[in-house]
Coordinates of C-alpha atoms in Angstrom, one line a residue:
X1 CA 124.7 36.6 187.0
X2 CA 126.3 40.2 186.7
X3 CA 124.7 41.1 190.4
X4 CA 127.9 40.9 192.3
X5 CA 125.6 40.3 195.6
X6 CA 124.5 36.7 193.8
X7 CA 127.7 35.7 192.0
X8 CA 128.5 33.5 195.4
X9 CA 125.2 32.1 195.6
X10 CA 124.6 31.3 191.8
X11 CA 126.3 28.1 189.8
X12 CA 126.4 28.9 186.8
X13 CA 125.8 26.2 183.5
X14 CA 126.3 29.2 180.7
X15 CA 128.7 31.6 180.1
X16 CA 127.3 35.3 181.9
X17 CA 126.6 37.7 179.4
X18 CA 128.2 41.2 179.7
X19 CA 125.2 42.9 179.5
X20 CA 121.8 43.3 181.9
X21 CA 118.6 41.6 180.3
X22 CA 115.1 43.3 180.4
X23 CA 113.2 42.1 178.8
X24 CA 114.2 38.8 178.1
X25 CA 114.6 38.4 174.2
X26 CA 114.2 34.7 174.6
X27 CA 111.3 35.2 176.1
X28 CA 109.8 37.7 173.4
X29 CA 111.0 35.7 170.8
X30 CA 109.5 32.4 172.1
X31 CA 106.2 33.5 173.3
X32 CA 105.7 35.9 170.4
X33 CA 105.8 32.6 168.0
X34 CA 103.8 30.7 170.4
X35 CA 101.4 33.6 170.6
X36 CA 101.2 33.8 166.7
X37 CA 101.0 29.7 166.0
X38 CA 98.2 29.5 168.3
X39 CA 95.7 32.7 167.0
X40 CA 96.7 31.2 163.3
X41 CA 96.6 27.9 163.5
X42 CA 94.0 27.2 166.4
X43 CA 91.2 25.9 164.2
X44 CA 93.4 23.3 161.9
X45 CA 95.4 21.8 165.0
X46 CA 92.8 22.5 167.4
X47 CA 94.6 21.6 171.3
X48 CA 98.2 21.2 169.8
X49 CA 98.5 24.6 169.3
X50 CA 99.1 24.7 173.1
X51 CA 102.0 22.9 173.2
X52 CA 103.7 25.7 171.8
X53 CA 103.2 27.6 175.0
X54 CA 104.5 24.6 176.9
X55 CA 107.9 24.9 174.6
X56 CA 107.8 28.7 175.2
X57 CA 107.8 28.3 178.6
X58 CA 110.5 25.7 179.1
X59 CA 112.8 28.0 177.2
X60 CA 112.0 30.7 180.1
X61 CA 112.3 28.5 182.6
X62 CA 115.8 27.6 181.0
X63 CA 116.9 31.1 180.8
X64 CA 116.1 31.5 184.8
X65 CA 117.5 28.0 185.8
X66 CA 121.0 28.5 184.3
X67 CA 121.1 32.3 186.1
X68 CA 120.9 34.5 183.0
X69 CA 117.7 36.1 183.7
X70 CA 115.2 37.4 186.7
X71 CA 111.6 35.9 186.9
X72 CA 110.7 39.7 185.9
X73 CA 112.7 39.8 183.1
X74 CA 110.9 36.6 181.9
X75 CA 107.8 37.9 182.8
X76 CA 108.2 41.2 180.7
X77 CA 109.5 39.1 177.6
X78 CA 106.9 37.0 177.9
X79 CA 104.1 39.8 177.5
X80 CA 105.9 42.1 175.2
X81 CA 106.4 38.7 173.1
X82 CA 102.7 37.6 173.3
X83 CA 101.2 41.3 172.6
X84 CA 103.5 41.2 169.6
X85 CA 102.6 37.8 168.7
X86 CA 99.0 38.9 168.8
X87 CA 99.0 41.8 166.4
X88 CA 101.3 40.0 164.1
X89 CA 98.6 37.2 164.1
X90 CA 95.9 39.3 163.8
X91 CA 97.2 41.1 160.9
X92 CA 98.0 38.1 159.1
X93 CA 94.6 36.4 159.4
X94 CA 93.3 39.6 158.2
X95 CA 95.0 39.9 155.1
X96 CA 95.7 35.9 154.4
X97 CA 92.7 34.3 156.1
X98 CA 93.8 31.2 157.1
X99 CA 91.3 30.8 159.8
X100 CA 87.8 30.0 158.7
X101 CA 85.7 29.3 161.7
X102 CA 82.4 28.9 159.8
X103 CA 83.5 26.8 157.5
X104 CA 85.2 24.3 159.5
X105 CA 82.4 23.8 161.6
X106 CA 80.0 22.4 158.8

């Protein structure tokens, strides 16, 4: 929405922000939960971790629908959020060890 080359093409639904986006912090902070719900919680809830991926995504695909953000500024969000995500999980299964593979299995 601040590309003046757009700004006749584009409807807008929000209010344009005065600033340029990338990476989308939507899109970090979204996929970085998902990303984290899924590696901890992947045994217990099994297939419903998924959905938050699904949820994720719709917020990304919010942020490009109402003209806030390129598909590339979704797209970097969304991997700097899920590499984030990762080593936060992976640190926290680590130390707190929620996930017990072994024993869930018998």
């Amino acid at each position: 929405c601040n590309n003046p080359d757009l700004i006749g093409q584009l409807k807008l639904l929000v209010a344009c922000p005065s600033g340029y986006g990338f990476t989308s912090n939507h899109a970090a902070n979204h996929f970085g939960m998902a990303t984290f719900i899924f590696f901890t919680f992947r045994y217990q809830f099994k297939k419903w971790t998924l959905l938050a991926f699904l949820w994720a995504g719709s917020i990304c695909y919010a942020q490009i629908y109402v003209g806030v953000h390129y598909p590339a500024d979704i797209i970097g969000g969304s991997l700097l959020g899920g590499i984030i995500g990762g080593i936060t999980a992976y640190q926290f299964n680590r130390y707190f060890g929620l996930i017990i593979p072994d024993k869930l299995e018998a």
